[in-house]
mmCIF file with all atom_site columns, C-alpha atoms in Angstrom:
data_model
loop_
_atom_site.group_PDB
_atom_site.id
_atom_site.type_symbol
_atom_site.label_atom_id
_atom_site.label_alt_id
_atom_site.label_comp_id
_atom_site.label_asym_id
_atom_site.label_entity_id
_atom_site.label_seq_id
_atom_site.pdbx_PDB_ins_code
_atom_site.Cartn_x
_atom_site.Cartn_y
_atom_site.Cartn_z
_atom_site.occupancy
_atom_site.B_iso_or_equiv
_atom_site.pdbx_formal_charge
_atom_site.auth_seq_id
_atom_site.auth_comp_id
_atom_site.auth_asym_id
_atom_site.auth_atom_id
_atom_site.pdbx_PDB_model_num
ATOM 1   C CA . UNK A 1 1   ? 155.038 120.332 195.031 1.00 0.00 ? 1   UNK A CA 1
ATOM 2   C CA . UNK A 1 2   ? 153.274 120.207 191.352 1.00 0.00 ? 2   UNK A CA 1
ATOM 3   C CA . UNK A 1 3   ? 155.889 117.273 190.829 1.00 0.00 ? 3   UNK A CA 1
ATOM 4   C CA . UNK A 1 4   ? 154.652 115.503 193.261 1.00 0.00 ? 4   UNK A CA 1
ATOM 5   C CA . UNK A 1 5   ? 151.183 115.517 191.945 1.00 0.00 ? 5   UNK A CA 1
ATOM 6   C CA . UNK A 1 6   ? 152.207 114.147 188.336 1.00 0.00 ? 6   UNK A CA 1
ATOM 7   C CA . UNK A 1 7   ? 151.547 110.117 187.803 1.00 0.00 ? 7   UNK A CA 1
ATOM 8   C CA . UNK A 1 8   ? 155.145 108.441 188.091 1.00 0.00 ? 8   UNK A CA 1
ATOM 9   C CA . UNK A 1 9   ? 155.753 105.002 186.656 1.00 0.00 ? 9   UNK A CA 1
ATOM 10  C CA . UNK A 1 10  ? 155.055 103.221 190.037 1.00 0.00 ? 10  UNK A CA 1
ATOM 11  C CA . UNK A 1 11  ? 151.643 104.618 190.050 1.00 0.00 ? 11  UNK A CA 1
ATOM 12  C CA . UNK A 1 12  ? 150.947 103.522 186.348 1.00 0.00 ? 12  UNK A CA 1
ATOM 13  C CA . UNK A 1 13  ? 152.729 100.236 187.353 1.00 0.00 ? 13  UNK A CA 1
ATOM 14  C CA . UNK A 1 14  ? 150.081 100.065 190.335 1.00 0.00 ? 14  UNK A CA 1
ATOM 15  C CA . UNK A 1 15  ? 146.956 101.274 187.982 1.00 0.00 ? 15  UNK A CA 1
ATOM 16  C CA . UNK A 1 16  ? 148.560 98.748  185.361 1.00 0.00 ? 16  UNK A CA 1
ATOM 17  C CA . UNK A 1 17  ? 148.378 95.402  188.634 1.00 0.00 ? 17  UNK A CA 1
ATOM 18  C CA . UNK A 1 18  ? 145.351 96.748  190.085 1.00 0.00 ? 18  UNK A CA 1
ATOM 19  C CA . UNK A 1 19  ? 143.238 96.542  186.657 1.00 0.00 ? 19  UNK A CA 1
ATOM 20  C CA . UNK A 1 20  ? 144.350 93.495  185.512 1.00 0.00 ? 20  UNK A CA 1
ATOM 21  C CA . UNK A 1 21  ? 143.085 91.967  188.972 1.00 0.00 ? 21  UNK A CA 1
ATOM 22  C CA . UNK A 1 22  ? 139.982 93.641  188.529 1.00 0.00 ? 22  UNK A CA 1
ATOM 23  C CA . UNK A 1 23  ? 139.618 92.705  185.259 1.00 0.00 ? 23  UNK A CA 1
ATOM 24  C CA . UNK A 1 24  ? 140.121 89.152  185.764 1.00 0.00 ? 24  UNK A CA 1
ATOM 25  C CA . UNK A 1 25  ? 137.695 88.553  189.014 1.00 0.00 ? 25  UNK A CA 1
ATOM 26  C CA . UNK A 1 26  ? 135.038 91.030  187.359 1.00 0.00 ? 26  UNK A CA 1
ATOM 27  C CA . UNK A 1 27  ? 134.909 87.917  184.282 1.00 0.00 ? 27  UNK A CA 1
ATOM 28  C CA . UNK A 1 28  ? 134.700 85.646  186.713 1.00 0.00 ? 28  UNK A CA 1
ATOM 29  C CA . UNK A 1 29  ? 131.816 86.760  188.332 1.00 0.00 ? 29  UNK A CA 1
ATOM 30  C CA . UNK A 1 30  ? 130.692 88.152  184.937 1.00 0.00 ? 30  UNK A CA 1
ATOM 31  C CA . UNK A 1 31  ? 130.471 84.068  184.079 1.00 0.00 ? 31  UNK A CA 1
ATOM 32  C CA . UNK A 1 32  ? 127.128 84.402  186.101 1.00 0.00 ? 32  UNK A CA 1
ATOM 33  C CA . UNK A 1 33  ? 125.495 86.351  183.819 1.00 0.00 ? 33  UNK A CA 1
ATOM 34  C CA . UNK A 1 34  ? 125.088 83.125  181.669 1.00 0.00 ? 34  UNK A CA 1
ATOM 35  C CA . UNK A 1 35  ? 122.341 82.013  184.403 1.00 0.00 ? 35  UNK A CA 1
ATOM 36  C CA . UNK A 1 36  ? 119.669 85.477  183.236 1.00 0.00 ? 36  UNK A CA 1
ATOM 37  C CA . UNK A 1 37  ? 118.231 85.446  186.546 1.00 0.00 ? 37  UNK A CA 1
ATOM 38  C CA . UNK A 1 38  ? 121.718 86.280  187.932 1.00 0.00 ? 38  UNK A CA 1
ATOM 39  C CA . UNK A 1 39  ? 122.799 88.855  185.068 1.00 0.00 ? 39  UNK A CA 1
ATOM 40  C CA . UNK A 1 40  ? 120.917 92.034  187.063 1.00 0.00 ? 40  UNK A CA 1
ATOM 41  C CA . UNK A 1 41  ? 122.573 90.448  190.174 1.00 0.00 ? 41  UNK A CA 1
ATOM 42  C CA . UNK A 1 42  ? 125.995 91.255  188.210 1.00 0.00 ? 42  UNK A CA 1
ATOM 43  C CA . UNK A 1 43  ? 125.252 95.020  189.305 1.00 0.00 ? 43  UNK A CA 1
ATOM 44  C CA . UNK A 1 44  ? 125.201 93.644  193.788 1.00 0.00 ? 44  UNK A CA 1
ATOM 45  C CA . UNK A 1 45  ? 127.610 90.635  193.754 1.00 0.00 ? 45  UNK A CA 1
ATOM 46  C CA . UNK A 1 46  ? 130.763 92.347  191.145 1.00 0.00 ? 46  UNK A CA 1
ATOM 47  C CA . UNK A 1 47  ? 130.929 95.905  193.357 1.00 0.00 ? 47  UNK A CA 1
ATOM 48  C CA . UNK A 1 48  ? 131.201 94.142  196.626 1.00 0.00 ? 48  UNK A CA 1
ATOM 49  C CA . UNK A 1 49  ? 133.569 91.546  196.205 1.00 0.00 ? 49  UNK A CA 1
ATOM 50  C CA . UNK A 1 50  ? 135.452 93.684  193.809 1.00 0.00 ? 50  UNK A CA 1
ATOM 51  C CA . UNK A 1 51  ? 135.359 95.911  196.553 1.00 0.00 ? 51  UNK A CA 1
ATOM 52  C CA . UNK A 1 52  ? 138.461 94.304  198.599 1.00 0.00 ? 52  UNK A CA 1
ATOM 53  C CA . UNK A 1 53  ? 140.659 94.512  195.730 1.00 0.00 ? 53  UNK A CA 1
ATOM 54  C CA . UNK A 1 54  ? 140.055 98.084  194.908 1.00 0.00 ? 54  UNK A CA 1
ATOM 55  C CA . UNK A 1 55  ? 140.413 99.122  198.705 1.00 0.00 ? 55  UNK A CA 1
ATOM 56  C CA . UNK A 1 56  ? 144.047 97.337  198.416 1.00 0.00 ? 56  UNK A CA 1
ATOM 57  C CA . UNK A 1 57  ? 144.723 99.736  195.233 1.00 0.00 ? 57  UNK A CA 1
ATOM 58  C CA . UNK A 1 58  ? 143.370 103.213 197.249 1.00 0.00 ? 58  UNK A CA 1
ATOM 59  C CA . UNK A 1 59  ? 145.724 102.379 199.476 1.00 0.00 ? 59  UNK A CA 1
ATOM 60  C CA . UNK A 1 60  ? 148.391 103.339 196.925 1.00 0.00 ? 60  UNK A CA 1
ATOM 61  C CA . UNK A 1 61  ? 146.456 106.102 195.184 1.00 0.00 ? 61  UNK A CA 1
ATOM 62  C CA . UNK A 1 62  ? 147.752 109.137 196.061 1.00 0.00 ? 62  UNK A CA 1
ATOM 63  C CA . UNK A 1 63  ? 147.792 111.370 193.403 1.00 0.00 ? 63  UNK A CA 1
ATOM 64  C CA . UNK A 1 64  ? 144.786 112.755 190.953 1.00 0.00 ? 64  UNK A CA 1
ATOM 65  C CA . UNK A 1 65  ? 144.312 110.371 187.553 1.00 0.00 ? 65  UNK A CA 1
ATOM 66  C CA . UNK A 1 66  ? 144.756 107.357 188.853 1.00 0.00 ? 66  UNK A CA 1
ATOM 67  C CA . UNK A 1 67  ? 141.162 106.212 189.623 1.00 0.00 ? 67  UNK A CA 1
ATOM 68  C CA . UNK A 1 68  ? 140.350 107.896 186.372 1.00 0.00 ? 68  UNK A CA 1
ATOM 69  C CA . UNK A 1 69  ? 142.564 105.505 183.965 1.00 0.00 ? 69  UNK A CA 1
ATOM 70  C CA . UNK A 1 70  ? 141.499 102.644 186.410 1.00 0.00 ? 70  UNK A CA 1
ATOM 71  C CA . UNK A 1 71  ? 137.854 103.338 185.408 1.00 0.00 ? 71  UNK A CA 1
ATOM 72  C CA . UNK A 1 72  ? 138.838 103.923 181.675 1.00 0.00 ? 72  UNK A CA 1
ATOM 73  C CA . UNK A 1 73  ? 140.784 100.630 181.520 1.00 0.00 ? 73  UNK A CA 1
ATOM 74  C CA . UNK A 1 74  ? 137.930 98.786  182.800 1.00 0.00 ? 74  UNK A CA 1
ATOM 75  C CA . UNK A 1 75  ? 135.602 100.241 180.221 1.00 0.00 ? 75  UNK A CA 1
ATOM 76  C CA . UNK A 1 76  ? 138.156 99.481  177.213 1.00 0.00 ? 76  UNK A CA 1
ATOM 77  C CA . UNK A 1 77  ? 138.330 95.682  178.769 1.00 0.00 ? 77  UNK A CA 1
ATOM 78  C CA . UNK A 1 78  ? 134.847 95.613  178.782 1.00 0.00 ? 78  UNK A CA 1
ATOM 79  C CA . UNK A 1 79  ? 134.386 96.814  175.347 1.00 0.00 ? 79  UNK A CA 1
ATOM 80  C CA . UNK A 1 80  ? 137.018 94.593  173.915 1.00 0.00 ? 80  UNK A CA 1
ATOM 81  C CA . UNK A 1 81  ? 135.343 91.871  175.497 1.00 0.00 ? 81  UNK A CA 1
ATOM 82  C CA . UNK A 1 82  ? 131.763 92.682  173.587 1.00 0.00 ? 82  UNK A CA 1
ATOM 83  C CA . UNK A 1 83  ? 130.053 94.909  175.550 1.00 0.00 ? 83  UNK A CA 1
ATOM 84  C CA . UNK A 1 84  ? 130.110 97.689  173.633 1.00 0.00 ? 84  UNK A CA 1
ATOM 85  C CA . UNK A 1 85  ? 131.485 101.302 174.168 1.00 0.00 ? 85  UNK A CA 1
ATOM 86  C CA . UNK A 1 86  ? 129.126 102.593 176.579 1.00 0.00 ? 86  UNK A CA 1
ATOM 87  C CA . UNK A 1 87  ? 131.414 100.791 179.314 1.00 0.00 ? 87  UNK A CA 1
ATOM 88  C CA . UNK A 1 88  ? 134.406 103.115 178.282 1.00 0.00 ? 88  UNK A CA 1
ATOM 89  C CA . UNK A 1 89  ? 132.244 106.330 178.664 1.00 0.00 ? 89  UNK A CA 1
ATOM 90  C CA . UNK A 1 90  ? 131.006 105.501 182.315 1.00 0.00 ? 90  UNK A CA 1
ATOM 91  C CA . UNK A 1 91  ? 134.273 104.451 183.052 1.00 0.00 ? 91  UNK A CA 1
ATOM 92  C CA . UNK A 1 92  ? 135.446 107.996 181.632 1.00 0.00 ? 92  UNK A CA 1
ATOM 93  C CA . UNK A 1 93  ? 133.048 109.855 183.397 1.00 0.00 ? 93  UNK A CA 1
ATOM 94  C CA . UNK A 1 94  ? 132.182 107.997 187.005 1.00 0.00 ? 94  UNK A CA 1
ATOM 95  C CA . UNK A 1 95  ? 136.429 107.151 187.263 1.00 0.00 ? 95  UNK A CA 1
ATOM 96  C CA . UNK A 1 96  ? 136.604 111.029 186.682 1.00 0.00 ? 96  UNK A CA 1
ATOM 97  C CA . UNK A 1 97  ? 133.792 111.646 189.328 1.00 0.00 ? 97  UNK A CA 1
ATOM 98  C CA . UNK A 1 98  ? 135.833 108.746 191.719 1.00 0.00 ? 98  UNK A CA 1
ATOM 99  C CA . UNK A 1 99  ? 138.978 110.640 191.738 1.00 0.00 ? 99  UNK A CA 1
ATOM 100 C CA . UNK A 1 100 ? 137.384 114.258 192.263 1.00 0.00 ? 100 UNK A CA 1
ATOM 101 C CA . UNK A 1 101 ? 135.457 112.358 195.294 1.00 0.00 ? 101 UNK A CA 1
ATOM 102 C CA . UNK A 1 102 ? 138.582 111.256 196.431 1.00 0.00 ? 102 UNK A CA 1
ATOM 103 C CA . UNK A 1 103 ? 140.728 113.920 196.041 1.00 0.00 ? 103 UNK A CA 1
ATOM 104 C CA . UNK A 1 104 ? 138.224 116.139 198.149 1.00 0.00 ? 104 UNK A CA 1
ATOM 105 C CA . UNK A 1 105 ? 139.119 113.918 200.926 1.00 0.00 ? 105 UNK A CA 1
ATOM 106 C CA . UNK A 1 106 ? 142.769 114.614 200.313 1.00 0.00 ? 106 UNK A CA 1
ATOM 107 C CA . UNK A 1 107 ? 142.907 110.615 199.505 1.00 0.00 ? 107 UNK A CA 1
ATOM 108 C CA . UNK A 1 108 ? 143.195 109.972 203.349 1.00 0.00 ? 108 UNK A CA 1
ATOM 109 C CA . UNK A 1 109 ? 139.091 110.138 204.295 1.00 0.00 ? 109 UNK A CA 1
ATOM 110 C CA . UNK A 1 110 ? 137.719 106.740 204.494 1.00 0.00 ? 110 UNK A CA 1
ATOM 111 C CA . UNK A 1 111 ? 134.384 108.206 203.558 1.00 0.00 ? 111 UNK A CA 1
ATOM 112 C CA . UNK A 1 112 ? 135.343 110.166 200.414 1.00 0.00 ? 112 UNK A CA 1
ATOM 113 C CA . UNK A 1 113 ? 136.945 106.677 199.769 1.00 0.00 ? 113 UNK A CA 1
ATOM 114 C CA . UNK A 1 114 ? 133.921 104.322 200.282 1.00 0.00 ? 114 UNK A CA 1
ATOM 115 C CA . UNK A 1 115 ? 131.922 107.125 198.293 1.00 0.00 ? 115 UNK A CA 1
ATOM 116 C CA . UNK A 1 116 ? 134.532 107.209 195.815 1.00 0.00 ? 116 UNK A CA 1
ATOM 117 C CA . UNK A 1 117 ? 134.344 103.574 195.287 1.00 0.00 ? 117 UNK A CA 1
ATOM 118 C CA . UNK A 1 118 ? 130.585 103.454 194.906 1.00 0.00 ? 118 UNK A CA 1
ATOM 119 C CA . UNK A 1 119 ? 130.883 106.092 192.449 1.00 0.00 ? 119 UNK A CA 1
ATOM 120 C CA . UNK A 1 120 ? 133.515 103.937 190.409 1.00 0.00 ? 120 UNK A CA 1
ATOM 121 C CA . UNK A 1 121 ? 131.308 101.173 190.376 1.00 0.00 ? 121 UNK A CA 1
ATOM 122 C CA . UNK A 1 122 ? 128.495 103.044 188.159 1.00 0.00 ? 122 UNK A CA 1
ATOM 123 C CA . UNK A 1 123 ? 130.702 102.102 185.786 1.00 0.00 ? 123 UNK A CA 1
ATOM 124 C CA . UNK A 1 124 ? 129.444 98.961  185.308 1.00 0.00 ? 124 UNK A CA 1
ATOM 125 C CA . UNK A 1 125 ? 125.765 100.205 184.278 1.00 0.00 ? 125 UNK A CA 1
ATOM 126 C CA . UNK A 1 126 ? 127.588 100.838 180.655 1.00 0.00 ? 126 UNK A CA 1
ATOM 127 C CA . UNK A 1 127 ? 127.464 96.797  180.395 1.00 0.00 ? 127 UNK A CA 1
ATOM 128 C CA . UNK A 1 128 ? 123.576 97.073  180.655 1.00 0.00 ? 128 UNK A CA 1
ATOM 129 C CA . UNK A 1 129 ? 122.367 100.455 179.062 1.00 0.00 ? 129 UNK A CA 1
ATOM 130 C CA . UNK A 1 130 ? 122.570 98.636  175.191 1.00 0.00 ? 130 UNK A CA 1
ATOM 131 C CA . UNK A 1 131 ? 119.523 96.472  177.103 1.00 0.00 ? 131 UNK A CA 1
ATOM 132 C CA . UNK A 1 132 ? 117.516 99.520  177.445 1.00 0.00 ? 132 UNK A CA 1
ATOM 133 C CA . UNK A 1 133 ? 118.351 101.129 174.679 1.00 0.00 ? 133 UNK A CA 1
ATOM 134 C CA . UNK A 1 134 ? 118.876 99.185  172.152 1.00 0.00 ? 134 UNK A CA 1
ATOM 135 C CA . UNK A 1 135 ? 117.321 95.221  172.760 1.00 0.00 ? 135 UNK A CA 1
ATOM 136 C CA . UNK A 1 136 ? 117.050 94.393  169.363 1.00 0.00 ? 136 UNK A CA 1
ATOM 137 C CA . UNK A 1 137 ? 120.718 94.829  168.546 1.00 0.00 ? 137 UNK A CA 1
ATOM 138 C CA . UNK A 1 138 ? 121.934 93.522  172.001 1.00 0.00 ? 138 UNK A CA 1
ATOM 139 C CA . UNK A 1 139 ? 119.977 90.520  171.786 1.00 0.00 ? 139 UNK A CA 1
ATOM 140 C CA . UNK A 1 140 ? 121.052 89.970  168.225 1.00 0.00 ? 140 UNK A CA 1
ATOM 141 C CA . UNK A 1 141 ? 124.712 89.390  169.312 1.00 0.00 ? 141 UNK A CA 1
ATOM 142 C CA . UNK A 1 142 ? 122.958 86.868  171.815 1.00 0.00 ? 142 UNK A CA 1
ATOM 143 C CA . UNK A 1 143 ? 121.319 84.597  169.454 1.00 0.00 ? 143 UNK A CA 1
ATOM 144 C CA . UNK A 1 144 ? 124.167 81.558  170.479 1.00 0.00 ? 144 UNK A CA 1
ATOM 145 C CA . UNK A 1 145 ? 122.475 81.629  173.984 1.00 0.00 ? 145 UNK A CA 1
ATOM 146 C CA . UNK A 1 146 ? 118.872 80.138  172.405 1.00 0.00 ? 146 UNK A CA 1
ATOM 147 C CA . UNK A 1 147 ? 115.662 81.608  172.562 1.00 0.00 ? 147 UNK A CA 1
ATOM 148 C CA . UNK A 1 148 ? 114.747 80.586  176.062 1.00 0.00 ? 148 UNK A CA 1
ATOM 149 C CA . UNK A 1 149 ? 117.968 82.521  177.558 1.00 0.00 ? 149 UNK A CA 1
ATOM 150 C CA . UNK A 1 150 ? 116.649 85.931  175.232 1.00 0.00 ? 150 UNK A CA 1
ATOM 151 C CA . UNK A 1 151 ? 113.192 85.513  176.286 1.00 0.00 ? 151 UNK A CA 1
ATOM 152 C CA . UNK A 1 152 ? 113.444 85.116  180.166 1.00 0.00 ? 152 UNK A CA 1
ATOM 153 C CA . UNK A 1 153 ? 116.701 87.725  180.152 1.00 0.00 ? 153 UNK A CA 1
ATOM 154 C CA . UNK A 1 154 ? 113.844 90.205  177.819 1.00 0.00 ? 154 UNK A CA 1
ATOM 155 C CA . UNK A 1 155 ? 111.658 89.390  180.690 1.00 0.00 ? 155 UNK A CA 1
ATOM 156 C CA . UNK A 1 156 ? 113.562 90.398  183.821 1.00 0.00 ? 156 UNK A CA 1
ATOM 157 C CA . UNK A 1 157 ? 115.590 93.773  182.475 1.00 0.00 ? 157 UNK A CA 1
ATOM 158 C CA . UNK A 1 158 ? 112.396 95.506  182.386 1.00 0.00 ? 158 UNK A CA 1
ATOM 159 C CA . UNK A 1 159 ? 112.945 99.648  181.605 1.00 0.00 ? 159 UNK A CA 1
ATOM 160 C CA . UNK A 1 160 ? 112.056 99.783  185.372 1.00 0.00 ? 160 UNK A CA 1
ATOM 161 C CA . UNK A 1 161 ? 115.099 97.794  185.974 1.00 0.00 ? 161 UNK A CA 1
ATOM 162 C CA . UNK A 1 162 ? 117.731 100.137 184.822 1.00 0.00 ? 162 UNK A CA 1
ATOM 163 C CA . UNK A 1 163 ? 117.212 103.299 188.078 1.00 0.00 ? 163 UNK A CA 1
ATOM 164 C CA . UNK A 1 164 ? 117.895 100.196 190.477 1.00 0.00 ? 164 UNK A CA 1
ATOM 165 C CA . UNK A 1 165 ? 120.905 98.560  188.804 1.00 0.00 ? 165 UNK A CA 1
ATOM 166 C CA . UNK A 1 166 ? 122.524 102.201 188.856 1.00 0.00 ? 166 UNK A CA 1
ATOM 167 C CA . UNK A 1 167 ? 121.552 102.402 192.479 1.00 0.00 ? 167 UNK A CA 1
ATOM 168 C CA . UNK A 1 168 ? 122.572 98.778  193.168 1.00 0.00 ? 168 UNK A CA 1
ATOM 169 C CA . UNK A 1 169 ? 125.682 99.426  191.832 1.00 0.00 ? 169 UNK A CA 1
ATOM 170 C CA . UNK A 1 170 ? 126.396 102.126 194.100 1.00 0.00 ? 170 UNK A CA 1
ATOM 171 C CA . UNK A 1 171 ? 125.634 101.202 197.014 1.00 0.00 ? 171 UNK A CA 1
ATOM 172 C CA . UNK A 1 172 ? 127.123 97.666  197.095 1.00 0.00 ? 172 UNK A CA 1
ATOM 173 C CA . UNK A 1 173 ? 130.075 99.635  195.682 1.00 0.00 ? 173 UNK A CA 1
ATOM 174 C CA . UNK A 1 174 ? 130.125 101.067 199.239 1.00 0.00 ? 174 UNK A CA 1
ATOM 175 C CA . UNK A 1 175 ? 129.210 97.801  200.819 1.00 0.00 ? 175 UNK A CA 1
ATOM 176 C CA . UNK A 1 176 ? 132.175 96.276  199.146 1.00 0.00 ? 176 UNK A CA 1
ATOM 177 C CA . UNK A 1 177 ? 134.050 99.284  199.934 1.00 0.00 ? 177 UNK A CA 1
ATOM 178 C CA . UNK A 1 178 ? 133.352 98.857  203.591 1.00 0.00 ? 178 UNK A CA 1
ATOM 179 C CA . UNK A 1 179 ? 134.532 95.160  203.353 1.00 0.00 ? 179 UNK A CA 1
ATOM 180 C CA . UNK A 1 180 ? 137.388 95.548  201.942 1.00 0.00 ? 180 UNK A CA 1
ATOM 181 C CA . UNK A 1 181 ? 138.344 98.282  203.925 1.00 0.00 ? 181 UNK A CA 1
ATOM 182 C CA . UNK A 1 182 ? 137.296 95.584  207.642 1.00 0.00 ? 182 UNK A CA 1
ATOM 183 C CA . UNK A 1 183 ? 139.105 93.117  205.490 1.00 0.00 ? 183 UNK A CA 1
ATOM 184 C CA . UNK A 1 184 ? 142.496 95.680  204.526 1.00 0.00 ? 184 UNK A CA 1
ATOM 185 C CA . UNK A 1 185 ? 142.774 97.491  207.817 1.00 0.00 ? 185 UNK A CA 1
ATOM 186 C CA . UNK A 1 186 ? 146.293 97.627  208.544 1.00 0.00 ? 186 UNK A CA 1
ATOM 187 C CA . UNK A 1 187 ? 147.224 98.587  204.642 1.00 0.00 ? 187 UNK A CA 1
ATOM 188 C CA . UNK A 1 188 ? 144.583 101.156 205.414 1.00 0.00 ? 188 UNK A CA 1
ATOM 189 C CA . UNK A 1 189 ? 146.519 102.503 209.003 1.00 0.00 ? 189 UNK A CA 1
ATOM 190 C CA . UNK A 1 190 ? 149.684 102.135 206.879 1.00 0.00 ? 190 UNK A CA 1
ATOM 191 C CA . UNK A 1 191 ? 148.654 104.601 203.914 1.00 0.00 ? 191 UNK A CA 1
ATOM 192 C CA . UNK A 1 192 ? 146.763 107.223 206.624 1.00 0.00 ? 192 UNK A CA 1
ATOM 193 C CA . UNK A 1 193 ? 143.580 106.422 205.892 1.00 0.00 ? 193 UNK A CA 1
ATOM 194 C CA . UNK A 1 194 ? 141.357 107.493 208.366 1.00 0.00 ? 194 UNK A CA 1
#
């Protein structure tokens, strides 16, 4: 039984697909962020469409870890893309959280799954926290943008802002769960989701 439970090449193959598809829709939709009013907006429109992708890949999870190194390959991306390496501690710690979340539902609940998924998407509040915590420096690496960009993105991630990002990005995490999971019912009969 303990054999069972130990990640297997197909499941790093699967982590390995379903990260690069992430990966590659999240820039997409991170190309938004160029626009300031839409960068908070980042945190509601990225979970839920990201959502029907990741609902295809807990279909194939199955065994504790994977959700984890999801999360932590989606912070490194991020990080290697300049956002810093917050991103790669939240997706340390809220992939860890996922997977215990999902493995408490025995990876067949579709609750602990759309709760699991939210979870995983607090991940992307490492991309913001160097605006909280450190403008100065974040801005600095902005200064291509112009002044205009700085000054009205300074004036809409207010300290205020940061409590509802986290919060956005949890619950349209569940949103998009809950889409993808309308959108992905039969994979979701198929892998005894229920």
């Amino acid at each position: 039984m303990k054999n069972n439970q130990k990640l297997k090449g197909k499941d790093l193959i699967n982590i390995g697909i379903y990260a690069a598809i992430y990966c590659v829709l999240m820039t997409c939709i991170a190309m938004l962020g160029y626009i300031p009013i839409m960068m908070p907006m980042l945190a509601v429109i990225g979970p839920i469409i990201l959502g029907i992708p990741m609902m295809l890949f807990y279909t194939k999870v199955k065994k504790f870890g994977m959700i984890t190194i999801m999360a932590t390959i989606v912070g490194i991306y991020l990080c290697v893309t300049g956002m810093g390496f917050w991103p790669i501690i939240f997706g340390v710690v809220f992939g860890f959280l996922a997977d215990l979340i999902a493995k408490s539902g025995s990876y067949a609940s579709v609750k602990k799954t759309i709760l699991s998924y939210g979870t995983f998407c607090v991940l992307l509040f490492g991309n913001y926290l160097p605006l909280y915590i450190d403008r100065e420096g974040y801005f600095s690496t902005r200064q291509s943008f112009g002044a205009e960009y700085i000054n009205t993105l300074g004036n809409i991630m207010q300290p205020w802002t940061a409590p509802v990002l986290i919060v956005a990005a949890f619950v349209c995490g569940m949103l998009g769960a809950l889409l993808g999971k309308a959108l992905l019912k039969k994979h979701f009969v198929k892998a005894g989701i229920v």
